[in-house]
Coordinates of C-alpha atoms and ligand atoms in Angstrom, one line a residue:
Chain A
M1 CA -3.7 74.8 80.4
T2 CA -1.6 75.5 83.5
P3 CA -2.1 72.9 86.2
C4 CA -2.4 73.7 89.9
T5 CA 0.8 72.8 91.7
V6 CA -0.5 72.5 95.3
T7 CA 0.8 69.3 96.9
T8 CA -2.0 66.9 97.7
G9 CA -2.4 63.4 99.2
F10 CA -1.9 61.8 102.6
F11 CA 0.7 59.1 102.1
T12 CA 1.4 59.3 98.4
L13 CA 1.9 62.9 97.5
G14 CA 1.4 64.5 94.2
K15 CA 0.5 67.8 92.5
C16 CA -3.2 68.7 92.3
G17 CA -3.1 69.1 88.5
V18 CA -6.5 70.7 88.1
M19 CA -6.6 73.6 85.8
A20 CA -5.3 76.7 87.4
V21 CA -7.4 79.9 87.5
A22 CA -5.1 82.2 89.4
G23 CA -1.6 82.5 90.9
C24 CA -0.7 82.8 94.6
P25 CA 0.1 86.5 95.1
A26 CA 2.9 85.4 97.6
C27 CA 4.7 82.5 96.0
Q28 CA 3.3 82.8 92.4
R29 CA 2.3 79.1 92.1
P30 CA -0.7 78.4 89.9
L31 CA -3.8 77.6 91.8
C32 CA -7.1 75.9 90.9
A33 CA -10.4 77.2 92.1
G34 CA -10.5 74.7 95.0
H35 CA -7.0 75.6 96.3
I36 CA -7.4 79.4 96.5
T37 CA -8.0 80.3 100.1
E38 CA -10.2 83.1 101.3
S39 CA -7.3 85.5 101.3
G40 CA -6.4 84.6 97.7
L41 CA -3.2 82.9 98.8
C42 CA -2.3 79.2 98.3
P43 CA -2.9 77.0 101.4
E44 CA 0.7 77.0 102.5
C45 CA 1.2 80.8 102.2
A46 CA -2.1 81.3 104.0
A47 CA -1.1 79.0 106.8
A48 CA 2.3 80.7 107.1
R49 CA 0.4 84.0 107.6
N50 CA -2.1 82.2 109.9
Q51 CA -5.0 82.9 107.6
V52 CA -6.5 79.4 107.8
G53 CA -7.9 77.3 110.6
H54 CA -9.3 78.4 113.9
P55 CA -9.4 82.1 114.9
A56 CA -7.6 81.4 118.1
A57 CA -4.7 80.3 116.0
A58 CA -4.1 84.0 115.3
A59 CA -3.2 84.6 119.0
A60 CA -0.7 81.7 119.0
Y61 CA 0.7 83.0 115.8
R62 CA 1.3 86.5 117.2
R63 CA 3.0 85.0 120.3
R64 CA 5.2 83.0 118.1
M65 CA 6.3 86.1 116.1
H66 CA 7.5 87.7 119.3
R67 CA 9.9 84.9 119.9
H68 CA 13.4 84.3 118.7
R69 CA 13.8 81.0 117.0
T70 CA 16.7 79.9 119.1
A71 CA 16.7 76.4 120.5
G72 CA 17.1 77.5 124.1
E73 CA 13.8 79.4 124.2
Y74 CA 11.8 76.4 123.3
Q75 CA 12.4 74.9 126.7
D76 CA 9.5 75.1 129.0
A77 CA 10.3 74.7 132.6
G78 CA 8.6 71.7 134.1
W79 CA 8.1 69.9 130.8
Y80 CA 11.6 68.5 130.5
A81 CA 13.6 66.5 132.8
G82 CA 16.1 69.3 132.9
F83 CA 18.5 68.4 130.0
D84 CA 21.6 70.5 130.5
A85 CA 24.4 71.5 128.2
Y86 CA 26.2 68.3 129.0
D87 CA 23.2 66.2 128.0
R88 CA 22.7 68.2 124.9
S89 CA 26.3 68.0 123.7
A90 CA 25.9 64.3 122.9
F91 CA 23.3 65.2 120.3
D92 CA 25.3 67.8 118.3
P93 CA 25.5 66.9 114.6
G94 CA 29.1 66.0 114.9
A95 CA 28.5 63.6 117.8
G96 CA 26.2 61.3 115.8
A97 CA 27.2 57.9 114.5
Q98 CA 26.2 59.3 111.1
Q99 CA 27.1 62.8 110.2
D100 CA 24.5 63.6 107.5
Y101 CA 21.5 64.0 109.6
L102 CA 19.3 66.1 107.4
D103 CA 19.6 64.2 104.2
D104 CA 16.7 61.8 104.5
G105 CA 14.9 62.6 107.7
D106 CA 16.4 59.6 109.4
D107 CA 16.6 61.3 112.7
A108 CA 13.4 60.1 114.2
L109 CA 13.5 58.9 117.7
V110 CA 12.3 55.4 117.0
D111 CA 12.2 53.2 113.9
S112 CA 10.4 50.1 112.9
Chain B
M1 CA -12.7 74.2 110.1
A2 CA -14.4 76.7 112.3
D3 CA -15.0 74.4 115.2
G4 CA -11.6 73.1 115.9
H5 CA -10.4 69.5 115.7
R6 CA -11.4 66.7 118.1
A7 CA -8.3 64.6 117.5
A8 CA -4.6 65.1 116.8
Y9 CA -1.8 62.7 115.9
L10 CA 1.7 63.9 116.7
A11 CA 4.9 62.2 115.6
F12 CA 8.5 63.4 115.7
D13 CA 9.0 61.6 112.3
R14 CA 9.1 62.8 108.8
F15 CA 5.8 61.9 107.1
P16 CA 5.4 60.6 104.5
S17 CA 8.7 58.9 104.0
S18 CA 10.0 55.5 102.7
K19 CA 10.4 54.2 106.2
G20 CA 8.4 51.6 107.9
S21 CA 7.4 54.1 110.6
A22 CA 5.6 56.1 107.9
V23 CA 3.5 53.1 106.9
H24 CA 2.5 52.7 110.5
I25 CA 1.6 56.4 111.0
R26 CA -0.4 56.3 107.8
H27 CA -2.7 53.5 109.1
M28 CA -2.9 54.5 112.7
A29 CA -3.7 58.2 111.9
A30 CA -6.2 57.1 109.3
E31 CA -8.1 55.2 112.0
L32 CA -8.0 58.1 114.4
F33 CA -9.2 60.6 111.8
D34 CA -11.9 58.3 110.5
R35 CA -13.3 58.0 114.0
Y36 CA -13.1 61.7 114.9
G37 CA -14.3 63.2 111.6
G38 CA -10.8 64.5 110.6
G39 CA -8.1 66.0 112.8
L40 CA -4.7 67.5 113.0
L41 CA -1.5 65.7 112.0
C42 CA 1.7 67.3 113.4
V43 CA 4.8 65.7 111.9
L44 CA 8.3 66.6 110.7
G45 CA 8.8 68.2 107.3
G46 CA 11.8 69.0 105.2
G47 CA 12.8 67.3 102.0
G48 CA 10.4 69.4 100.0
L49 CA 7.3 68.5 101.9
P50 CA 4.8 71.3 102.3
A51 CA 4.5 73.0 105.7
Y52 CA 0.8 72.9 105.5
Q53 CA -1.8 70.7 103.8
R54 CA -5.5 70.4 104.0
E55 CA -7.0 67.1 102.9
G56 CA -10.7 67.1 103.5
A57 CA -11.2 67.3 107.2
V58 CA -7.6 66.5 107.9
E59 CA -5.0 69.3 108.4
I60 CA -1.3 68.3 108.1
V61 CA 1.2 70.7 109.6
R62 CA 4.9 70.0 109.3
F63 CA 7.7 71.2 111.5
D64 CA 10.6 72.3 109.3
A65 CA 12.8 74.6 111.4
V66 CA 16.4 73.7 111.0
V67 CA 17.7 73.0 114.5
P68 CA 21.0 71.1 114.4
N69 CA 21.1 69.6 117.8
L70 CA 18.7 66.6 118.0
L71 CA 17.6 67.3 121.6
D72 CA 17.1 71.0 120.8
R73 CA 15.2 69.9 117.7
A74 CA 12.9 67.5 119.6
E75 CA 12.1 70.2 122.2
A76 CA 11.5 72.8 119.4
F77 CA 9.1 70.3 117.9
S78 CA 7.4 70.0 121.2
A79 CA 6.9 73.8 121.6
W80 CA 5.8 74.1 118.0
A81 CA 3.3 71.3 118.5
A82 CA 1.9 73.0 121.6
E83 CA 1.2 76.1 119.4
Q84 CA -0.5 73.9 116.8
L85 CA -2.7 72.3 119.4
A86 CA -3.5 75.6 121.3
P87 CA -6.4 76.7 119.0
H88 CA -8.0 73.3 119.4
R89 CA -7.9 73.1 123.2
D90 CA -11.6 73.4 123.7
T91 CA -12.5 70.8 121.2
L92 CA -9.6 68.2 121.5
E93 CA -10.8 64.9 122.9
L94 CA -7.9 62.6 122.0
C95 CA -4.3 63.0 121.2
H96 CA -2.3 60.1 119.8
V97 CA 1.5 60.3 120.1
R98 CA 4.5 58.2 119.4
D99 CA 7.2 59.8 121.5
P100 CA 7.7 62.0 124.6
W101 CA 8.1 65.1 122.5
G102 CA 4.6 64.7 121.1
A103 CA 3.2 63.5 124.5
L104 CA 4.3 66.6 126.4
P105 CA 2.3 69.2 124.5
A106 CA -0.6 66.7 124.2
L107 CA -0.7 66.2 127.9
D108 CA -0.8 69.9 128.4
T109 CA -4.1 70.2 126.4
G110 CA -5.9 67.9 128.9
A111 CA -7.1 65.7 126.1
T112 CA -7.1 61.9 126.5
L113 CA -3.6 60.6 125.6
V114 CA -3.0 57.4 123.6
Y115 CA 0.8 56.8 123.6
E116 CA 1.9 54.4 120.9
A117 CA 5.3 53.1 122.0
N118 CA 7.1 51.6 119.0
G119 CA 10.4 52.3 120.5
L120 CA 11.8 54.2 123.5
P121 CA 14.3 57.0 123.0
S122 CA 16.3 55.9 126.1
V123 CA 16.9 52.6 124.3
E124 CA 17.1 53.7 120.7
L125 CA 19.1 57.0 120.9
P126 CA 22.4 55.6 122.0
Y127 CA 22.7 53.7 118.8
A128 CA 22.6 56.8 116.7
W129 CA 24.3 59.0 119.3
P130 CA 27.0 56.9 121.0
L131 CA 28.3 59.8 123.2
V132 CA 25.1 59.9 125.2
A133 CA 25.9 59.7 128.9
P134 CA 24.2 57.2 131.3
S135 CA 22.9 60.2 133.3
T136 CA 21.2 61.6 130.2
L137 CA 19.6 58.2 129.5
G138 CA 18.3 58.3 133.1
K139 CA 16.6 61.6 132.4
L140 CA 15.2 60.2 129.2
R141 CA 13.8 57.3 131.1
E142 CA 12.2 59.7 133.6
L143 CA 10.7 61.6 130.7
E144 CA 9.3 58.4 129.3
R145 CA 7.9 57.5 132.7
H146 CA 6.3 60.9 133.1
C147 CA 4.5 60.5 129.7
L148 CA 3.7 56.7 129.9
S149 CA 2.3 56.9 133.4
R150 CA -0.1 59.6 132.4
A151 CA -1.4 58.0 129.2
A152 CA -5.0 56.7 129.1
A153 CA -3.7 53.9 126.9
V154 CA -0.3 52.7 125.8
V155 CA -0.3 50.9 122.5
V156 CA 2.6 48.5 121.9
P157 CA 3.4 46.4 118.8
S158 CA 5.0 43.5 120.6
Y159 CA 5.1 41.7 123.9
V160 CA 8.8 42.6 124.2
I161 CA 8.2 46.3 124.2
Q162 CA 5.2 45.7 126.5
R163 CA 7.6 44.7 129.2
A164 CA 9.7 47.8 128.6
V165 CA 6.8 50.2 129.0
L166 CA 5.5 48.4 132.1
D167 CA 9.0 48.8 133.5
R168 CA 8.6 52.6 132.8
G169 CA 5.4 53.1 134.7
A170 CA 2.7 52.3 132.3
A171 CA -0.4 50.9 134.1
P172 CA -0.7 47.2 133.2
D173 CA -4.5 47.5 132.5
R174 CA -3.8 50.3 130.1
V175 CA -1.3 48.6 127.8
H176 CA -2.8 47.2 124.6
L177 CA -1.1 45.0 122.0
V178 CA -1.6 46.2 118.4
P179 CA 0.9 44.3 116.2
N180 CA 1.9 45.9 113.0
G181 CA 0.6 44.4 109.8
A182 CA 0.8 44.5 106.1
D183 CA -1.7 44.4 103.2
P184 CA -1.1 41.6 100.7
P185 CA -0.2 43.2 97.3
P186 CA -2.4 42.4 94.4
A187 CA -1.7 39.1 92.7
G188 CA 0.4 39.1 89.5
L189 CA 2.4 42.2 90.3
P190 CA 4.8 42.5 87.3
R191 CA 8.5 41.9 87.9
P192 CA 10.4 45.2 88.2
D193 CA 12.2 45.9 84.9
T194 CA 15.6 46.0 86.4
A195 CA 15.2 43.0 88.7
P196 CA 17.9 40.3 88.5
D197 CA 16.7 36.8 87.5
R198 CA 17.3 35.4 91.0
Y199 CA 17.8 37.5 94.0
L200 CA 17.6 37.6 97.8
I201 CA 16.1 40.8 99.2
Y202 CA 16.6 43.0 102.2
V203 CA 14.1 45.8 102.9
G204 CA 14.5 48.5 105.5
A205 CA 16.9 51.0 107.1
L206 CA 20.6 50.4 107.5
Q207 CA 21.4 51.0 111.2
P208 CA 23.9 48.6 112.6
W209 CA 21.3 46.7 114.7
Q210 CA 19.5 45.8 111.4
G211 CA 22.4 43.4 110.7
V212 CA 22.8 44.1 107.0
D213 CA 26.5 43.5 107.5
V214 CA 25.7 40.0 108.7
L215 CA 23.7 39.5 105.6
L216 CA 26.6 40.7 103.3
R217 CA 28.9 38.3 105.1
A218 CA 26.5 35.5 104.6
F219 CA 26.0 36.4 101.0
A220 CA 29.8 36.3 100.4
R221 CA 29.6 32.6 101.5
L222 CA 27.2 32.0 98.6
A223 CA 29.7 33.1 96.0
D224 CA 29.4 29.7 94.2
L225 CA 25.7 30.5 93.4
T226 CA 26.8 32.8 90.5
D227 CA 23.3 33.6 89.3
L228 CA 22.2 34.8 92.7
A229 CA 22.0 38.6 93.4
L230 CA 21.2 40.5 96.6
V231 CA 18.9 43.4 96.4
V232 CA 19.0 45.9 99.2
C233 CA 15.9 48.2 99.2
S234 CA 17.2 50.8 101.6
S235 CA 14.6 53.2 103.2
V236 CA 17.4 55.7 103.7
S237 CA 19.7 57.6 101.4
A238 CA 22.8 56.3 99.5
N239 CA 25.0 58.3 101.9
R240 CA 24.1 56.0 104.7
A241 CA 25.0 53.0 102.7
R242 CA 28.6 53.9 102.2
P243 CA 30.1 51.8 105.0
L244 CA 28.1 48.8 103.9
R245 CA 29.1 49.3 100.3
R246 CA 32.7 49.4 101.3
L247 CA 32.1 46.1 103.2
A248 CA 30.5 44.6 100.1
E249 CA 33.6 45.5 98.2
R250 CA 36.0 44.1 100.8
L251 CA 34.0 40.9 100.7
G252 CA 34.2 40.7 96.9
V253 CA 30.4 40.7 96.4
A254 CA 29.9 44.4 95.3
D255 CA 29.1 43.5 91.7
R256 CA 26.3 41.1 92.8
V257 CA 24.6 43.5 95.3
R258 CA 22.0 45.9 93.9
W259 CA 21.3 49.0 96.0
Q260 CA 17.9 50.7 95.8
H261 CA 17.4 53.8 97.9
M262 CA 14.2 55.3 99.2
L263 CA 11.9 53.5 96.7
P264 CA 8.3 54.6 97.0
H265 CA 6.5 52.2 99.2
A266 CA 4.2 51.0 96.4
E267 CA 7.2 49.8 94.4
V268 CA 8.8 47.8 97.1
A269 CA 5.9 45.2 97.0
A270 CA 6.9 44.0 93.5
W271 CA 10.5 43.7 94.5
L272 CA 9.5 41.6 97.5
A273 CA 7.1 39.4 95.5
H274 CA 9.6 38.4 92.9
A275 CA 12.5 37.6 95.3
E276 CA 13.5 34.1 96.1
L277 CA 13.8 34.9 99.8
S278 CA 13.5 37.9 102.1
V279 CA 16.1 38.2 104.8
A280 CA 15.7 40.0 108.1
P281 CA 19.0 39.6 109.8
L282 CA 18.4 41.7 113.0
T283 CA 21.2 41.5 115.5
A284 CA 20.9 40.4 119.2
T285 CA 21.5 43.9 120.6
P286 CA 19.6 45.2 123.7
R287 CA 17.7 47.4 121.2
N288 CA 16.1 44.3 119.6
L289 CA 16.1 42.1 122.7
E290 CA 14.8 44.5 125.4
Q291 CA 12.9 47.1 123.4
G292 CA 11.8 45.1 120.4
C293 CA 9.8 46.2 117.5
S294 CA 7.4 44.6 115.1
P295 CA 9.4 44.8 111.9
I296 CA 7.2 46.0 109.0
K297 CA 9.7 44.5 106.5
V298 CA 8.9 41.0 107.9
W299 CA 5.1 41.7 107.8
E300 CA 5.4 42.9 104.2
S301 CA 7.5 40.0 103.1
M302 CA 4.9 37.6 104.5
A303 CA 2.1 39.5 102.9
A304 CA 3.9 39.3 99.5
G305 CA 4.1 35.5 99.9
T306 CA 7.9 35.5 99.9
A307 CA 9.5 33.1 102.4
V308 CA 11.4 34.9 105.2
V309 CA 14.7 33.9 106.7
A310 CA 15.1 35.9 109.9
S311 CA 17.1 36.1 113.2
D312 CA 15.8 34.0 116.0
L313 CA 14.8 36.8 118.4
P314 CA 11.6 37.0 120.5
V315 CA 10.4 40.0 118.5
I316 CA 10.7 38.0 115.2
R317 CA 9.2 34.9 116.7
E318 CA 6.2 36.9 117.6
V319 CA 5.7 38.0 114.0
L320 CA 6.9 35.1 112.0
G321 CA 6.0 32.2 114.2
E322 CA 6.2 29.0 112.3
H323 CA 5.8 30.7 109.0
G324 CA 9.4 31.3 108.2
R325 CA 12.9 30.1 108.9
L326 CA 14.6 31.3 112.0
V327 CA 18.4 31.3 112.4
P328 CA 20.7 32.3 115.2
P329 CA 21.4 36.1 115.0
D330 CA 24.9 37.5 114.2
R331 CA 26.1 34.2 112.6
P332 CA 26.8 34.7 108.9
A333 CA 27.7 31.0 108.3
E334 CA 24.4 29.8 109.8
L335 CA 22.4 32.4 107.8
A336 CA 24.2 31.4 104.6
R337 CA 23.4 27.7 105.3
A338 CA 19.7 28.4 105.9
I339 CA 19.5 30.4 102.7
R340 CA 21.3 27.8 100.7
V341 CA 19.0 25.0 101.9
L342 CA 15.9 27.0 101.1
L343 CA 17.2 27.9 97.7
E344 CA 17.6 24.2 97.0
Y345 CA 14.0 23.4 98.0
P346 CA 11.6 25.6 96.0
D347 CA 8.6 23.7 97.2
V348 CA 9.4 24.4 100.9
R349 CA 10.0 28.0 100.0
R350 CA 6.7 28.3 98.2
E351 CA 4.9 26.6 101.1
L352 CA 6.4 28.9 103.7
G353 CA 5.6 31.9 101.7
E354 CA 2.0 30.8 101.1
R355 CA 1.4 30.0 104.8
A356 CA 2.9 33.4 105.8
R357 CA 0.6 35.2 103.4
R358 CA -2.5 33.4 104.7
H359 CA -1.4 34.1 108.2
V360 CA -1.3 37.8 107.4
E361 CA -4.5 37.8 105.5
T362 CA -6.5 36.1 108.3
G363 CA -5.3 38.3 111.2
F364 CA -2.6 40.8 110.4
T365 CA -3.6 43.1 107.6
W366 CA -3.7 46.9 108.4
R367 CA -7.5 46.5 108.6
H368 CA -7.0 44.1 111.5
A369 CA -4.5 46.5 113.2
R370 CA -7.0 49.4 112.8
G371 CA -9.7 47.2 114.3
R372 CA -7.5 46.6 117.3
L373 CA -6.7 50.3 117.6
A374 CA -10.4 51.1 117.3
V375 CA -11.1 49.0 120.4
V376 CA -8.5 51.0 122.3
Y377 CA -10.1 54.2 121.3
E378 CA -13.5 52.9 122.4
T379 CA -12.0 51.8 125.7
V380 CA -10.5 55.2 126.5
A381 CA -13.5 57.1 125.3
G382 CA -15.7 55.1 127.7
R383 CA -13.4 55.8 130.7
Ligands
ZN1 ZN1 1.7 80.6 98.0
ZN2 ZN1 -5.6 72.6 93.1

């Protein structure tokens, strides 16, 4: 039997493991009956194509597709207290007390 | 999910992870989603976490764009979160956030905002980003004020941070104390296979304000106790431990220090339960003195029934009270002496651990914390 490899769980994550009945046409991962979305894709691929969730999400998705994923365009006037290039420079990867910021997600704003 | 979610929880944090903040998010979000029949969880991804998950009535979406600059990344998260919330505008009743970058898109939806302030970027960020200018911190404070003053409720884990949020414009009658907690592990947890016979334990992250260097220096003063080891259960990767490992070598204790990195949360309990003592050597920095925290490692040590030796700081006194041993912060010699005395009196140690465990059981499990949060939700829903 081929087990379904969709990630499941809230705090402790694991693979679904139920017997697969199909593969995701986009990413080829084996899928159980419960994890095939309406479009036949796995939940992640379906979400990436905006084929799950609320219909209005489609509009947001189209808007998103028209945008360039550069940091500057995420700034929405009025939202932010006007961080300028000088403010930002202190947060470049090389300016951190630790250089390896992406290794373990230890870049949160606060910690317990 | 045709009707849209009624609740959302947003955190500029990777979830799940081996850090204390993830344990906190787990329980607070669970309470929110239980009350609102599911909801949307917007968190950071990466590290192989799926970008999308559906768990019953809960949808989990993770931001995984690679944006090198932290401030750019935080703002990119904000904009992304706004898009995630947009389809639910008509149904969203409550958004629960942990930081300004979750609060901004949440405020934009018009839903009731519950701002859980475990820390403040204007206090916390300079420790990881030492080049931050005072003027930038001023802007961060303004941003915090903007969000906190608009929240229907501000949830804080300690009295220390309560002062900090009041100072930033939170309305006094809207600030609620919900201390962190811990769930006592099941009795008789087996000793981890690789555990030394006798060991002190440190659990948590390795930022300088945690004081692990103080602990290493104290441990070096216990060199005559040749059967004693120190286990460091680090919630962050081995890379981040390099400076501390070098310090351990310089101090000549490297061979008696055992490093464990990013152990799954469920495994840490057994390590805690079988330790002689748990040490929380937080330093007396403004971060700990003015902003505070409610250190989950202390709660979890208490829940495991392991006696705690910790720095005498207001935030620790709030958590540990009389149920552990307090020592002056940043003083390796005093820390070493307190550890040595407790090691010599196993009965005192056992008694402290037992009392701490009972204290947690009777008022500070996650069930208690969730109950306190539930009251906050009821209060804001009735407004
Ligand atoms: Zn797929
Ligand atoms: Zn499956």
